[in-house]
Amino acid sequence: MSMCSIVQFVLHYFEKCLRQPNPNQQYFSIKVKIEDSNKVEHIWLTEPSFDDDNNLFGVVGNKPIDVKSVKLNQNIGIDKDLVSDWMIIENGRLI
């Protein structure tokens, strides 16, 4: 199983925690694959959220190097199939 497949498999946990965080969860971020022409880059989104239709949104959290279709601090929506990683900080630890 590829790493992206594993991430997709456990994405439901991230989504559940994001929708109903416990008091010990201080930070959420999600990494997504961005394609621009023939360039690909994996970029962290801060302030991730899911709408009522289960669409994923976030703010570009690191300056893109190779892709030009997104910019730092830009709000974007993206397909959940393009998620390549996620993180939650809980009790000061990465989970």
Coordinates of N, CA, C and O in Angstrom, one line a residue:
M1 N 0.9 -1.2 0.0 CA 0.0 0.0 0.0 C 0.9 1.2 0.0 O 1.8 1.3 0.8
S2 N 0.6 2.2 -0.9 CA 1.4 3.4 -1.0 C 1.1 4.3 0.2 O 0.1 4.2 0.9
M3 N 2.0 5.3 0.5 CA 1.9 6.2 1.6 C 0.6 7.0 1.4 O -0.2 7.2 2.3
C4 N 0.3 7.5 0.2 CA -0.9 8.2 -0.1 C -2.1 7.4 0.2 O -3.1 7.9 0.7
S5 N -2.1 6.1 -0.1 CA -3.2 5.2 0.2 C -3.4 5.1 1.7 O -4.6 5.1 2.2
I6 N -2.4 5.0 2.4 CA -2.5 4.9 3.9 C -3.1 6.2 4.4 O -4.0 6.2 5.3
V7 N -2.6 7.3 3.9 CA -3.1 8.6 4.4 C -4.6 8.7 4.1 O -5.4 9.1 5.0
Q8 N -5.0 8.3 2.9 CA -6.5 8.3 2.6 C -7.3 7.4 3.5 O -8.4 7.7 3.9
F9 N -6.7 6.3 3.9 CA -7.3 5.3 4.7 C -7.7 5.9 6.1 O -8.7 5.6 6.7
V10 N -6.8 6.7 6.6 CA -7.0 7.2 8.0 C -7.4 8.7 8.0 O -7.6 9.3 9.0
L11 N -7.7 9.2 6.8 CA -8.2 10.6 6.7 C -9.5 10.8 7.5 O -9.7 11.9 8.0
H12 N -10.3 9.8 7.6 CA -11.6 9.9 8.3 C -11.3 10.3 9.8 O -12.1 11.1 10.4
Y13 N -10.2 9.8 10.4 CA -9.8 10.2 11.7 C -9.5 11.7 11.8 O -10.0 12.4 12.7
F14 N -8.7 12.2 10.9 CA -8.4 13.6 10.8 C -9.7 14.5 10.7 O -9.9 15.4 11.4
E15 N -10.5 14.1 9.8 CA -11.8 14.8 9.5 C -12.7 14.8 10.8 O -13.2 15.9 11.2
K16 N -12.8 13.7 11.5 CA -13.6 13.6 12.7 C -13.0 14.5 13.8 O -13.8 15.3 14.4
C17 N -11.7 14.5 13.9 CA -11.1 15.4 15.0 C -11.2 16.8 14.6 O -11.4 17.7 15.5
L18 N -11.1 17.2 13.3 CA -11.2 18.6 12.9 C -12.6 19.1 13.1 O -12.8 20.2 13.6
R19 N -13.6 18.2 12.9 CA -15.0 18.7 13.0 C -15.4 18.8 14.5 O -16.2 19.6 14.9
Q20 N -14.8 17.9 15.3 CA -15.1 17.9 16.8 C -13.8 17.7 17.6 O -13.6 16.6 18.2
P21 N -13.0 18.7 17.6 CA -11.7 18.6 18.3 C -11.9 18.4 19.8 O -12.8 19.0 20.4
N22 N -11.0 17.7 20.4 CA -11.0 17.6 21.8 C -10.1 18.8 22.3 O -9.4 19.4 21.6
P23 N -10.3 19.2 23.6 CA -9.6 20.3 24.1 C -8.1 20.3 24.0 O -7.4 21.3 24.1
N24 N -7.5 19.1 23.9 CA -6.1 18.9 23.9 C -5.5 19.0 22.5 O -4.3 19.0 22.3
Q25 N -6.3 19.2 21.5 CA -5.9 19.3 20.1 C -5.7 20.8 19.7 O -6.7 21.5 19.6
Q26 N -4.5 21.2 19.5 CA -4.2 22.7 19.3 C -4.0 23.1 17.9 O -4.2 24.2 17.6
Y27 N -3.7 22.2 17.0 CA -3.3 22.6 15.6 C -3.6 21.5 14.7 O -3.4 20.3 14.9
F28 N -4.1 21.9 13.5 CA -4.4 20.9 12.4 C -3.8 21.5 11.1 O -3.9 22.7 10.8
S29 N -3.3 20.6 10.3 CA -2.8 21.0 9.0 C -2.9 19.8 8.1 O -2.9 18.6 8.6
I30 N -2.9 20.0 6.8 CA -3.1 18.9 5.9 C -2.2 19.2 4.6 O -2.1 20.4 4.2
K31 N -1.6 18.2 4.1 CA -0.7 18.4 3.0 C -1.4 17.8 1.7 O -2.0 16.7 1.8
V32 N -1.3 18.6 0.7 CA -2.0 18.2 -0.6 C -1.1 18.3 -1.8 O -0.1 19.1 -1.8
K33 N -1.4 17.5 -2.7 CA -0.7 17.4 -4.0 C -1.3 18.5 -4.9 O -2.4 18.5 -5.2
I34 N -0.4 19.4 -5.4 CA -0.8 20.5 -6.3 C -0.1 20.2 -7.6 O 1.2 20.0 -7.7
E35 N -0.8 20.1 -8.7 CA -0.2 19.9 -10.0 C -0.4 21.2 -10.9 O -1.5 21.8 -10.8
D36 N 0.6 21.6 -11.5 CA 0.6 22.8 -12.4 C 1.4 22.5 -13.6 O 2.6 22.4 -13.6
S37 N 0.7 22.3 -14.7 CA 1.3 21.9 -16.0 C 2.0 20.6 -15.8 O 1.4 19.6 -15.4
N38 N 3.3 20.5 -15.9 CA 4.0 19.3 -15.7 C 4.8 19.3 -14.3 O 5.6 18.4 -14.1
K39 N 4.5 20.2 -13.5 CA 5.1 20.3 -12.2 C 4.2 19.8 -11.1 O 3.0 20.0 -11.1
V40 N 4.7 19.2 -10.1 CA 4.0 18.7 -8.9 C 4.7 19.1 -7.6 O 5.9 19.0 -7.5
E41 N 3.9 19.5 -6.7 CA 4.4 19.9 -5.4 C 3.4 19.5 -4.3 O 2.2 19.6 -4.5
H42 N 3.9 19.1 -3.1 CA 3.1 18.8 -2.0 C 3.2 20.0 -1.0 O 4.3 20.3 -0.6
I43 N 2.1 20.6 -0.7 CA 2.0 21.8 0.0 C 1.1 21.7 1.2 O 0.0 21.1 1.1
W44 N 1.5 22.2 2.3 CA 0.7 22.2 3.6 C -0.3 23.3 3.5 O -0.1 24.4 3.1
L45 N -1.6 22.9 3.9 CA -2.7 23.9 4.1 C -2.9 24.0 5.5 O -3.1 23.0 6.3
T46 N -3.0 25.3 6.0 CA -3.3 25.6 7.4 C -4.8 25.9 7.4 O -5.5 26.0 6.3
E47 N -5.4 26.0 8.5 CA -6.8 26.3 8.7 C -7.7 25.4 7.9 O -8.6 25.8 7.2
P48 N -7.4 24.0 7.9 CA -8.2 23.2 7.0 C -9.7 23.1 7.5 O -10.0 23.3 8.7
S49 N -10.6 22.9 6.6 CA -12.0 22.7 6.9 C -12.7 21.9 5.9 O -12.2 21.8 4.7
F50 N -13.8 21.3 6.3 CA -14.7 20.6 5.4 C -16.0 21.2 5.4 O -16.5 21.6 6.5
D51 N -16.6 21.4 4.2 CA -18.0 22.0 4.2 C -19.0 20.9 4.3 O -18.7 19.7 4.5
D52 N -20.3 21.3 4.3 CA -21.4 20.3 4.5 C -21.4 19.2 3.4 O -22.0 18.2 3.6
D53 N -20.8 19.5 2.2 CA -20.7 18.6 1.1 C -19.4 17.7 1.2 O -19.1 17.0 0.2
N54 N -18.7 17.9 2.3 CA -17.4 17.2 2.5 C -16.3 17.6 1.5 O -15.4 16.8 1.3
N55 N -16.4 18.8 1.0 CA -15.3 19.4 0.2 C -14.2 20.0 1.2 O -14.5 20.5 2.3
L56 N -12.9 19.9 0.8 CA -11.8 20.3 1.6 C -11.3 21.7 1.2 O -11.2 22.0 0.0
F57 N -11.1 22.5 2.2 CA -10.6 23.9 2.0 C -9.4 24.1 3.0 O -9.3 23.5 4.0
G58 N -8.6 25.1 2.6 CA -7.5 25.5 3.5 C -6.7 26.7 2.9 O -7.0 27.1 1.8
V59 N -5.8 27.1 3.7 CA -4.9 28.3 3.3 C -3.5 27.7 3.0 O -2.9 27.0 3.8
V60 N -3.0 28.1 1.9 CA -1.6 27.6 1.5 C -0.7 28.1 2.5 O -0.5 29.3 2.8
G61 N 0.0 27.2 3.2 CA 0.8 27.5 4.4 C 2.3 27.5 4.1 O 3.1 27.9 5.0
N62 N 2.8 27.1 3.0 CA 4.2 27.3 2.6 C 4.3 27.8 1.2 O 3.5 27.6 0.4
K63 N 5.4 28.6 1.0 CA 5.6 29.2 -0.3 C 5.9 28.2 -1.4 O 6.9 27.4 -1.3
P64 N 5.0 28.1 -2.4 CA 5.3 27.1 -3.5 C 6.6 27.4 -4.2 O 6.9 28.6 -4.4
I65 N 7.3 26.4 -4.6 CA 8.6 26.6 -5.3 C 8.4 26.3 -6.8 O 8.9 27.1 -7.6
D66 N 7.8 25.2 -7.1 CA 7.7 24.8 -8.5 C 6.4 25.1 -9.1 O 6.3 25.4 -10.3
V67 N 5.3 25.0 -8.4 CA 4.0 25.3 -9.0 C 3.6 26.8 -8.9 O 4.0 27.5 -7.9
K68 N 2.9 27.3 -9.9 CA 2.6 28.7 -9.9 C 1.1 29.0 -9.8 O 0.7 30.1 -9.8
S69 N 0.3 27.9 -9.7 CA -1.1 28.1 -9.7 C -1.7 28.5 -8.3 O -2.9 28.8 -8.2
V70 N -0.9 28.4 -7.3 CA -1.3 28.8 -5.9 C -0.2 29.6 -5.3 O 1.0 29.6 -5.7
K71 N -0.6 30.5 -4.4 CA 0.4 31.4 -3.7 C 0.2 31.2 -2.2 O -0.8 30.8 -1.7
L72 N 1.3 31.6 -1.5 CA 1.3 31.6 0.0 C 0.1 32.4 0.5 O -0.2 33.5 0.0
N73 N -0.6 31.9 1.5 CA -1.8 32.5 2.2 C -3.0 32.5 1.3 O -4.0 33.2 1.7
Q74 N -3.0 31.9 0.2 CA -4.2 31.8 -0.7 C -5.2 30.8 -0.1 O -4.8 29.7 0.2
N75 N -6.5 31.1 -0.1 CA -7.5 30.1 0.3 C -7.8 29.3 -0.9 O -8.1 29.8 -2.0
I76 N -7.8 28.0 -0.8 CA -8.1 27.1 -1.9 C -9.0 25.9 -1.5 O -9.1 25.6 -0.3
G77 N -9.7 25.4 -2.4 CA -10.5 24.1 -2.2 C -9.8 23.1 -3.0 O -9.2 23.4 -4.1
I78 N -9.8 21.8 -2.5 CA -9.1 20.8 -3.2 C -9.7 19.4 -3.0 O -10.4 19.2 -2.0
D79 N -9.6 18.6 -3.9 CA -10.2 17.2 -3.9 C -9.5 16.4 -2.8 O -8.3 16.4 -2.6
K80 N -10.3 15.7 -2.0 CA -9.7 14.9 -0.9 C -8.8 13.8 -1.4 O -7.9 13.4 -0.6
D81 N -8.9 13.4 -2.6 CA -8.0 12.4 -3.1 C -6.6 12.9 -3.3 O -5.7 12.1 -3.5
L82 N -6.4 14.2 -3.2 CA -5.1 14.8 -3.4 C -4.3 15.0 -2.1 O -3.2 15.5 -2.0
V83 N -5.0 14.5 -1.0 CA -4.3 14.6 0.3 C -3.2 13.6 0.4 O -3.3 12.4 0.1
S84 N -2.0 14.1 0.8 CA -0.8 13.2 0.9 C -0.3 13.1 2.3 O 0.5 12.2 2.6
D85 N -0.8 13.9 3.3 CA -0.3 13.8 4.6 C -1.2 14.7 5.5 O -1.9 15.6 4.9
W86 N -1.2 14.6 6.8 CA -2.0 15.4 7.7 C -1.3 15.4 9.0 O -0.5 14.5 9.3
M87 N -1.6 16.4 9.8 CA -1.0 16.4 11.2 C -2.0 17.1 12.2 O -2.7 18.0 11.8
I88 N -1.9 16.6 13.4 CA -2.7 17.2 14.5 C -1.7 17.3 15.6 O -0.9 16.3 15.9
I89 N -1.6 18.5 16.3 CA -0.8 18.6 17.5 C -1.8 18.5 18.6 O -2.8 19.2 18.8
E90 N -1.5 17.5 19.5 CA -2.3 17.2 20.6 C -1.4 17.1 21.9 O -0.4 16.3 21.8
N91 N -1.7 17.9 22.9 CA -0.9 17.9 24.1 C 0.5 18.2 23.8 O 1.5 17.7 24.4
G92 N 0.7 19.1 22.8 CA 2.1 19.5 22.4 C 2.9 18.5 21.6 O 4.0 18.7 21.3
R93 N 2.2 17.4 21.2 CA 2.9 16.3 20.4 C 2.2 16.1 19.1 O 1.0 16.2 19.0
L94 N 3.0 15.8 18.1 CA 2.5 15.5 16.8 C 1.9 14.1 16.8 O 2.5 13.1 17.3
I95 N 0.6 14.0 16.4 CA 0.0 12.6 16.3 C -0.3 12.3 14.8 O -0.3 13.2 14.0

